[in-house]
Amino acid sequence: MMKFKFMYLIGLAVAAMPLLQSCSSDDDPLQNSYTAVVTVVPMSDNGFELNLTNTEKLIPSNLKTSPFKNKEVRALVNFRYDDETEKSTSRNVTINWMDSIRTKMPVVSAGENNDEKFGNDPIEIVKDWVTIAEDGYLTLRIRTKWGTPSAKHEVNLVSNVNPENPYEFELRHNANGDTYGELGDALIAFNLNGLPKPEESPIKIKINWTSFSGSKSTEFDLTLREDKSDANYTGINYSNRVQ
């Protein structure tokens, strides 16, 4: 399995806002810049675009090809609008930096063997602006204990857990024995665009998980794509150890 790429840039001063305008001097390239969670979508001409929301797209003017090649992934991006006055759902931007988020498909429930196959170690979903459901993706800031530096933690979103509700999932965590240490955070995203599309949108997805204080659940409103498609950041230091 691929592992999270470490997000070196997340130590930048990022406040808990969907988009952040930085305060800098006039010659600072990050002046008037914004940080957001986006979907990096490769195009047939080897170019790419960024889905900012369910309806808004960003077109990079200073990058011709995606750093993630032909992979569609969620990512953190810092950018500047080339024209701040433009009002459009498709806008040209200059990318200052971009870093991928570990992006996965959901897995199918193994029934009574879920604990053995996917683990049941405690994990938390952190309420934060990067914990968001949009563009057919569920992106989560997660928190758990991290001990041995070489240990890899497997995190999966398990489907088919409720025969009566295809939009209900379990977030499963297998720490591979690495259950002692300090609490720390990571990011992970799941592509849910393969779910059945009802007539009404958005859909409501339910997530169940085992936390450090017992069983928890929450719900998200999620708009799927029409086209079917296969806070303080200093605490998010463990993304390179999540599979």
mmCIF file of C-alpha atoms in Angstrom:
data_model
loop_
_atom_site.group_PDB
_atom_site.id
_atom_site.type_symbol
_atom_site.label_atom_id
_atom_site.label_comp_id
_atom_site.label_asym_id
_atom_site.label_seq_id
_atom_site.Cartn_x
_atom_site.Cartn_y
_atom_site.Cartn_z
ATOM 1 C CA MET A 1 0.000 0.000 0.000
ATOM 2 C CA MET A 2 1.134 3.545 -0.665
ATOM 3 C CA LYS A 3 1.818 5.675 2.351
ATOM 4 C CA PHE A 4 1.094 9.268 3.186
ATOM 5 C CA LYS A 5 3.590 11.738 1.883
ATOM 6 C CA PHE A 6 4.823 13.870 4.773
ATOM 7 C CA MET A 7 3.369 17.348 4.594
ATOM 8 C CA TYR A 8 6.407 19.532 5.202
ATOM 9 C CA LEU A 9 4.495 22.703 4.547
ATOM 10 C CA ILE A 10 1.774 22.261 7.123
ATOM 11 C CA GLY A 11 3.791 24.034 9.756
ATOM 12 C CA LEU A 12 2.979 27.287 7.986
ATOM 13 C CA ALA A 13 0.636 29.578 9.872
ATOM 14 C CA VAL A 14 -2.749 28.244 8.782
ATOM 15 C CA ALA A 15 -5.813 29.290 10.751
ATOM 16 C CA ALA A 16 -9.022 27.279 11.002
ATOM 17 C CA MET A 17 -10.743 28.868 8.011
ATOM 18 C CA PRO A 18 -11.821 27.403 4.665
ATOM 19 C CA LEU A 19 -9.585 29.908 2.945
ATOM 20 C CA LEU A 20 -6.854 31.921 4.600
ATOM 21 C CA GLN A 21 -5.530 35.257 3.462
ATOM 22 C CA SER A 22 -1.969 35.752 4.663
ATOM 23 C CA CYS A 23 -0.625 39.018 5.996
ATOM 24 C CA SER A 24 2.793 39.748 4.527
ATOM 25 C CA SER A 25 4.956 42.499 3.157
ATOM 26 C CA ASP A 26 4.392 43.749 -0.384
ATOM 27 C CA ASP A 27 7.269 41.700 -1.821
ATOM 28 C CA ASP A 28 6.199 38.474 -0.140
ATOM 29 C CA PRO A 29 5.024 35.898 -2.737
ATOM 30 C CA LEU A 30 2.511 34.602 -0.186
ATOM 31 C CA GLN A 31 0.780 37.957 0.102
ATOM 32 C CA ASN A 32 -2.897 37.718 -0.819
ATOM 33 C CA SER A 33 -2.575 33.948 -0.859
ATOM 34 C CA TYR A 34 -5.091 31.355 0.256
ATOM 35 C CA THR A 35 -4.782 27.832 1.595
ATOM 36 C CA ALA A 36 -7.453 25.259 0.783
ATOM 37 C CA VAL A 37 -8.217 21.569 0.431
ATOM 38 C CA VAL A 38 -8.779 20.715 -3.243
ATOM 39 C CA THR A 39 -9.115 17.776 -5.604
ATOM 40 C CA VAL A 40 -6.275 17.549 -8.125
ATOM 41 C CA VAL A 41 -7.894 16.361 -11.365
ATOM 42 C CA PRO A 42 -5.603 15.273 -14.256
ATOM 43 C CA MET A 43 -6.762 16.192 -17.757
ATOM 44 C CA SER A 44 -6.434 14.327 -21.059
ATOM 45 C CA ASP A 45 -3.900 16.881 -22.387
ATOM 46 C CA ASN A 46 -1.518 16.117 -19.473
ATOM 47 C CA GLY A 47 -2.617 19.295 -17.737
ATOM 48 C CA PHE A 48 -4.658 19.440 -14.564
ATOM 49 C CA GLU A 49 -7.167 21.531 -12.694
ATOM 50 C CA LEU A 50 -8.146 21.882 -9.056
ATOM 51 C CA ASN A 51 -11.683 21.439 -7.791
ATOM 52 C CA LEU A 52 -11.996 23.978 -4.985
ATOM 53 C CA THR A 53 -15.644 23.248 -4.168
ATOM 54 C CA ASN A 54 -18.489 21.327 -5.763
ATOM 55 C CA THR A 55 -18.820 24.121 -8.347
ATOM 56 C CA GLU A 56 -15.568 26.135 -8.342
ATOM 57 C CA LYS A 57 -12.415 25.222 -10.281
ATOM 58 C CA LEU A 58 -8.882 26.611 -10.162
ATOM 59 C CA ILE A 59 -6.697 26.578 -13.292
ATOM 60 C CA PRO A 60 -2.946 26.738 -12.482
ATOM 61 C CA SER A 61 -1.160 29.279 -14.664
ATOM 62 C CA ASN A 62 2.373 28.474 -13.482
ATOM 63 C CA LEU A 63 2.223 24.666 -13.594
ATOM 64 C CA LYS A 64 1.535 22.789 -16.814
ATOM 65 C CA THR A 65 1.544 19.235 -15.446
ATOM 66 C CA SER A 66 0.437 17.773 -12.139
ATOM 67 C CA PRO A 67 3.168 16.844 -9.638
ATOM 68 C CA PHE A 68 1.059 13.742 -8.975
ATOM 69 C CA LYS A 69 1.080 12.766 -12.675
ATOM 70 C CA ASN A 70 -2.139 10.957 -13.685
ATOM 71 C CA LYS A 71 -3.422 10.391 -10.162
ATOM 72 C CA GLU A 72 -6.519 12.146 -8.873
ATOM 73 C CA VAL A 73 -5.878 13.038 -5.238
ATOM 74 C CA ARG A 74 -6.970 15.421 -2.546
ATOM 75 C CA ALA A 75 -4.329 17.977 -1.635
ATOM 76 C CA LEU A 76 -3.511 21.046 0.397
ATOM 77 C CA VAL A 77 -2.701 23.976 -1.854
ATOM 78 C CA ASN A 78 -1.576 27.540 -1.294
ATOM 79 C CA PHE A 79 -2.371 29.853 -4.205
ATOM 80 C CA ARG A 80 -2.983 33.390 -5.420
ATOM 81 C CA TYR A 81 -5.743 34.440 -7.789
ATOM 82 C CA ASP A 82 -4.214 35.898 -10.948
ATOM 83 C CA ASP A 83 -7.089 38.370 -11.025
ATOM 84 C CA GLU A 84 -8.636 39.120 -7.635
ATOM 85 C CA THR A 85 -11.508 41.014 -9.243
ATOM 86 C CA GLU A 86 -12.638 38.182 -11.511
ATOM 87 C CA LYS A 87 -15.977 36.622 -10.646
ATOM 88 C CA SER A 88 -16.164 33.190 -12.229
ATOM 89 C CA THR A 89 -16.542 29.529 -11.294
ATOM 90 C CA SER A 90 -13.279 28.809 -13.157
ATOM 91 C CA ARG A 91 -10.366 31.074 -12.196
ATOM 92 C CA ASN A 92 -6.678 31.194 -13.066
ATOM 93 C CA VAL A 93 -4.323 30.941 -10.098
ATOM 94 C CA THR A 94 -0.614 30.866 -9.288
ATOM 95 C CA ILE A 95 0.370 27.912 -7.099
ATOM 96 C CA ASN A 96 2.801 28.726 -4.270
ATOM 97 C CA TRP A 97 2.933 25.181 -2.875
ATOM 98 C CA MET A 98 0.910 22.008 -2.978
ATOM 99 C CA ASP A 99 1.095 18.735 -1.053
ATOM 100 C CA SER A 100 -0.965 15.604 -1.519
ATOM 101 C CA ILE A 101 -3.216 13.998 1.071
ATOM 102 C CA ARG A 102 -3.286 10.199 1.253
ATOM 103 C CA THR A 103 -6.334 9.395 -0.886
ATOM 104 C CA LYS A 104 -8.046 6.005 -0.881
ATOM 105 C CA MET A 105 -11.150 4.199 -2.033
ATOM 106 C CA PRO A 106 -13.458 2.662 0.585
ATOM 107 C CA VAL A 107 -13.082 -1.061 1.255
ATOM 108 C CA VAL A 108 -15.840 -3.666 1.498
ATOM 109 C CA SER A 109 -16.847 -5.016 4.886
ATOM 110 C CA ALA A 110 -15.542 -8.447 5.874
ATOM 111 C CA GLY A 111 -18.437 -8.885 8.290
ATOM 112 C CA GLU A 112 -17.440 -10.637 11.494
ATOM 113 C CA ASN A 113 -13.806 -10.531 10.356
ATOM 114 C CA ASN A 114 -13.598 -6.721 10.246
ATOM 115 C CA ASP A 115 -11.562 -6.519 13.455
ATOM 116 C CA GLU A 116 -9.033 -9.009 12.150
ATOM 117 C CA LYS A 117 -8.830 -7.554 8.647
ATOM 118 C CA PHE A 118 -9.073 -3.812 9.327
ATOM 119 C CA GLY A 119 -8.303 -3.475 13.050
ATOM 120 C CA ASN A 120 -10.305 -1.734 15.745
ATOM 121 C CA ASP A 121 -7.746 0.482 17.464
ATOM 122 C CA PRO A 122 -9.010 3.833 18.775
ATOM 123 C CA ILE A 123 -8.929 6.888 16.552
ATOM 124 C CA GLU A 124 -10.500 10.338 16.680
ATOM 125 C CA ILE A 125 -12.010 12.509 13.955
ATOM 126 C CA VAL A 126 -10.972 16.088 14.650
ATOM 127 C CA LYS A 127 -13.519 18.836 14.057
ATOM 128 C CA ASP A 128 -11.546 21.182 11.841
ATOM 129 C CA TRP A 129 -11.893 23.041 8.545
ATOM 130 C CA VAL A 130 -9.941 20.310 6.756
ATOM 131 C CA THR A 131 -12.462 17.712 7.961
ATOM 132 C CA ILE A 132 -14.869 18.221 5.107
ATOM 133 C CA ALA A 133 -17.152 16.404 2.666
ATOM 134 C CA GLU A 134 -17.156 17.914 -0.828
ATOM 135 C CA ASP A 135 -16.595 17.064 -4.492
ATOM 136 C CA GLY A 136 -17.523 13.445 -3.720
ATOM 137 C CA TYR A 137 -14.656 13.087 -1.224
ATOM 138 C CA LEU A 138 -14.543 12.751 2.542
ATOM 139 C CA THR A 139 -11.386 14.373 3.915
ATOM 140 C CA LEU A 140 -10.589 13.798 7.590
ATOM 141 C CA ARG A 141 -8.164 15.150 10.128
ATOM 142 C CA ILE A 142 -7.571 12.136 12.372
ATOM 143 C CA ARG A 143 -5.898 11.808 15.761
ATOM 144 C CA THR A 144 -4.396 8.801 17.513
ATOM 145 C CA LYS A 145 -1.339 7.701 19.516
ATOM 146 C CA TRP A 146 2.009 7.331 17.766
ATOM 147 C CA GLY A 147 4.946 5.515 19.324
ATOM 148 C CA THR A 148 7.492 3.587 17.271
ATOM 149 C CA PRO A 149 8.682 5.875 14.431
ATOM 150 C CA SER A 150 8.862 3.002 11.936
ATOM 151 C CA ALA A 151 5.324 1.728 12.647
ATOM 152 C CA LYS A 152 2.693 2.211 9.942
ATOM 153 C CA HIS A 153 -0.942 2.817 10.819
ATOM 154 C CA GLU A 154 -3.619 1.519 8.436
ATOM 155 C CA VAL A 155 -6.812 3.582 8.189
ATOM 156 C CA ASN A 156 -9.748 2.399 6.081
ATOM 157 C CA LEU A 157 -13.317 3.464 5.440
ATOM 158 C CA VAL A 158 -15.379 0.271 5.436
ATOM 159 C CA SER A 159 -18.545 0.114 3.317
ATOM 160 C CA ASN A 160 -21.478 -2.338 3.321
ATOM 161 C CA VAL A 161 -21.757 -2.206 7.114
ATOM 162 C CA ASN A 162 -25.519 -1.569 6.993
ATOM 163 C CA PRO A 163 -27.532 -3.476 4.340
ATOM 164 C CA GLU A 164 -30.307 -0.888 4.633
ATOM 165 C CA ASN A 165 -28.070 2.159 4.172
ATOM 166 C CA PRO A 166 -25.336 2.246 1.484
ATOM 167 C CA TYR A 167 -24.226 5.627 2.856
ATOM 168 C CA GLU A 168 -23.166 4.284 6.270
ATOM 169 C CA PHE A 169 -19.496 3.454 6.908
ATOM 170 C CA GLU A 170 -17.067 2.451 9.630
ATOM 171 C CA LEU A 171 -13.723 4.213 9.994
ATOM 172 C CA ARG A 172 -11.285 1.466 10.957
ATOM 173 C CA HIS A 173 -7.774 1.869 12.382
ATOM 174 C CA ASN A 174 -5.098 -0.803 12.633
ATOM 175 C CA ALA A 175 -2.141 0.544 14.622
ATOM 176 C CA ASN A 176 -0.166 -2.675 14.038
ATOM 177 C CA GLY A 177 0.651 -2.771 17.744
ATOM 178 C CA ASP A 178 1.774 0.862 17.900
ATOM 179 C CA THR A 179 -0.814 1.844 20.524
ATOM 180 C CA TYR A 180 1.369 3.764 22.989
ATOM 181 C CA GLY A 181 2.939 7.171 22.591
ATOM 182 C CA GLU A 182 1.946 10.771 22.067
ATOM 183 C CA LEU A 183 -1.247 11.957 20.444
ATOM 184 C CA GLY A 184 -0.758 13.380 16.984
ATOM 185 C CA ASP A 185 -2.716 14.149 13.834
ATOM 186 C CA ALA A 186 -2.707 13.169 10.167
ATOM 187 C CA LEU A 187 -4.895 13.747 7.109
ATOM 188 C CA ILE A 188 -6.606 11.142 4.957
ATOM 189 C CA ALA A 189 -9.223 11.322 2.191
ATOM 190 C CA PHE A 190 -11.669 8.844 0.681
ATOM 191 C CA ASN A 191 -13.172 8.939 -2.813
ATOM 192 C CA LEU A 192 -16.907 8.254 -2.507
ATOM 193 C CA ASN A 193 -17.935 9.204 -6.037
ATOM 194 C CA GLY A 194 -18.746 5.561 -6.774
ATOM 195 C CA LEU A 195 -21.715 5.624 -4.388
ATOM 196 C CA PRO A 196 -25.255 5.348 -5.779
ATOM 197 C CA LYS A 197 -26.478 8.772 -6.857
ATOM 198 C CA PRO A 198 -29.999 9.534 -5.634
ATOM 199 C CA GLU A 199 -32.280 12.044 -7.315
ATOM 200 C CA GLU A 200 -31.856 14.491 -4.458
ATOM 201 C CA SER A 201 -28.507 15.963 -3.471
ATOM 202 C CA PRO A 202 -26.604 16.178 -1.191
ATOM 203 C CA ILE A 203 -26.603 12.715 0.333
ATOM 204 C CA LYS A 204 -26.083 12.211 4.049
ATOM 205 C CA ILE A 205 -23.265 9.839 4.922
ATOM 206 C CA LYS A 206 -22.852 8.354 8.391
ATOM 207 C CA ILE A 207 -19.454 7.470 9.851
ATOM 208 C CA ASN A 208 -19.036 5.180 12.880
ATOM 209 C CA TRP A 209 -15.706 4.687 14.654
ATOM 210 C CA THR A 210 -14.072 3.558 17.889
ATOM 211 C CA SER A 211 -12.653 6.535 19.788
ATOM 212 C CA PHE A 212 -10.559 6.639 22.940
ATOM 213 C CA SER A 213 -13.779 7.191 24.895
ATOM 214 C CA GLY A 214 -15.904 4.550 23.157
ATOM 215 C CA SER A 215 -18.087 4.280 20.063
ATOM 216 C CA LYS A 216 -18.910 7.478 18.185
ATOM 217 C CA SER A 217 -20.716 8.462 15.015
ATOM 218 C CA THR A 218 -21.249 11.575 12.951
ATOM 219 C CA GLU A 219 -22.900 12.570 9.690
ATOM 220 C CA PHE A 220 -21.783 14.653 6.717
ATOM 221 C CA ASP A 221 -23.702 16.134 3.808
ATOM 222 C CA LEU A 222 -21.905 15.157 0.601
ATOM 223 C CA THR A 223 -22.555 16.156 -2.988
ATOM 224 C CA LEU A 224 -21.335 13.563 -5.490
ATOM 225 C CA ARG A 225 -19.987 14.547 -8.875
ATOM 226 C CA GLU A 226 -22.212 14.473 -11.887
ATOM 227 C CA ASP A 227 -19.388 12.771 -13.765
ATOM 228 C CA LYS A 228 -18.540 9.467 -12.089
ATOM 229 C CA SER A 229 -14.936 9.431 -10.915
ATOM 230 C CA ASP A 230 -12.883 6.445 -10.231
ATOM 231 C CA ALA A 231 -6.710 25.166 12.786
ATOM 232 C CA ASN A 232 -3.381 25.008 13.825
ATOM 233 C CA TYR A 233 -1.379 22.793 11.535
ATOM 234 C CA THR A 234 1.644 22.320 13.740
ATOM 235 C CA GLY A 235 0.020 19.215 15.247
ATOM 236 C CA ILE A 236 -0.362 17.293 11.972
ATOM 237 C CA ASN A 237 2.963 15.478 11.919
ATOM 238 C CA TYR A 238 2.107 11.829 11.299
ATOM 239 C CA SER A 239 0.717 11.731 7.757
ATOM 240 C CA ASN A 240 3.791 9.844 6.516
ATOM 241 C CA ARG A 241 2.929 6.956 8.837
ATOM 242 C CA VAL A 242 -0.648 6.334 7.714
ATOM 243 C CA GLN A 243 -1.506 3.729 5.085
#
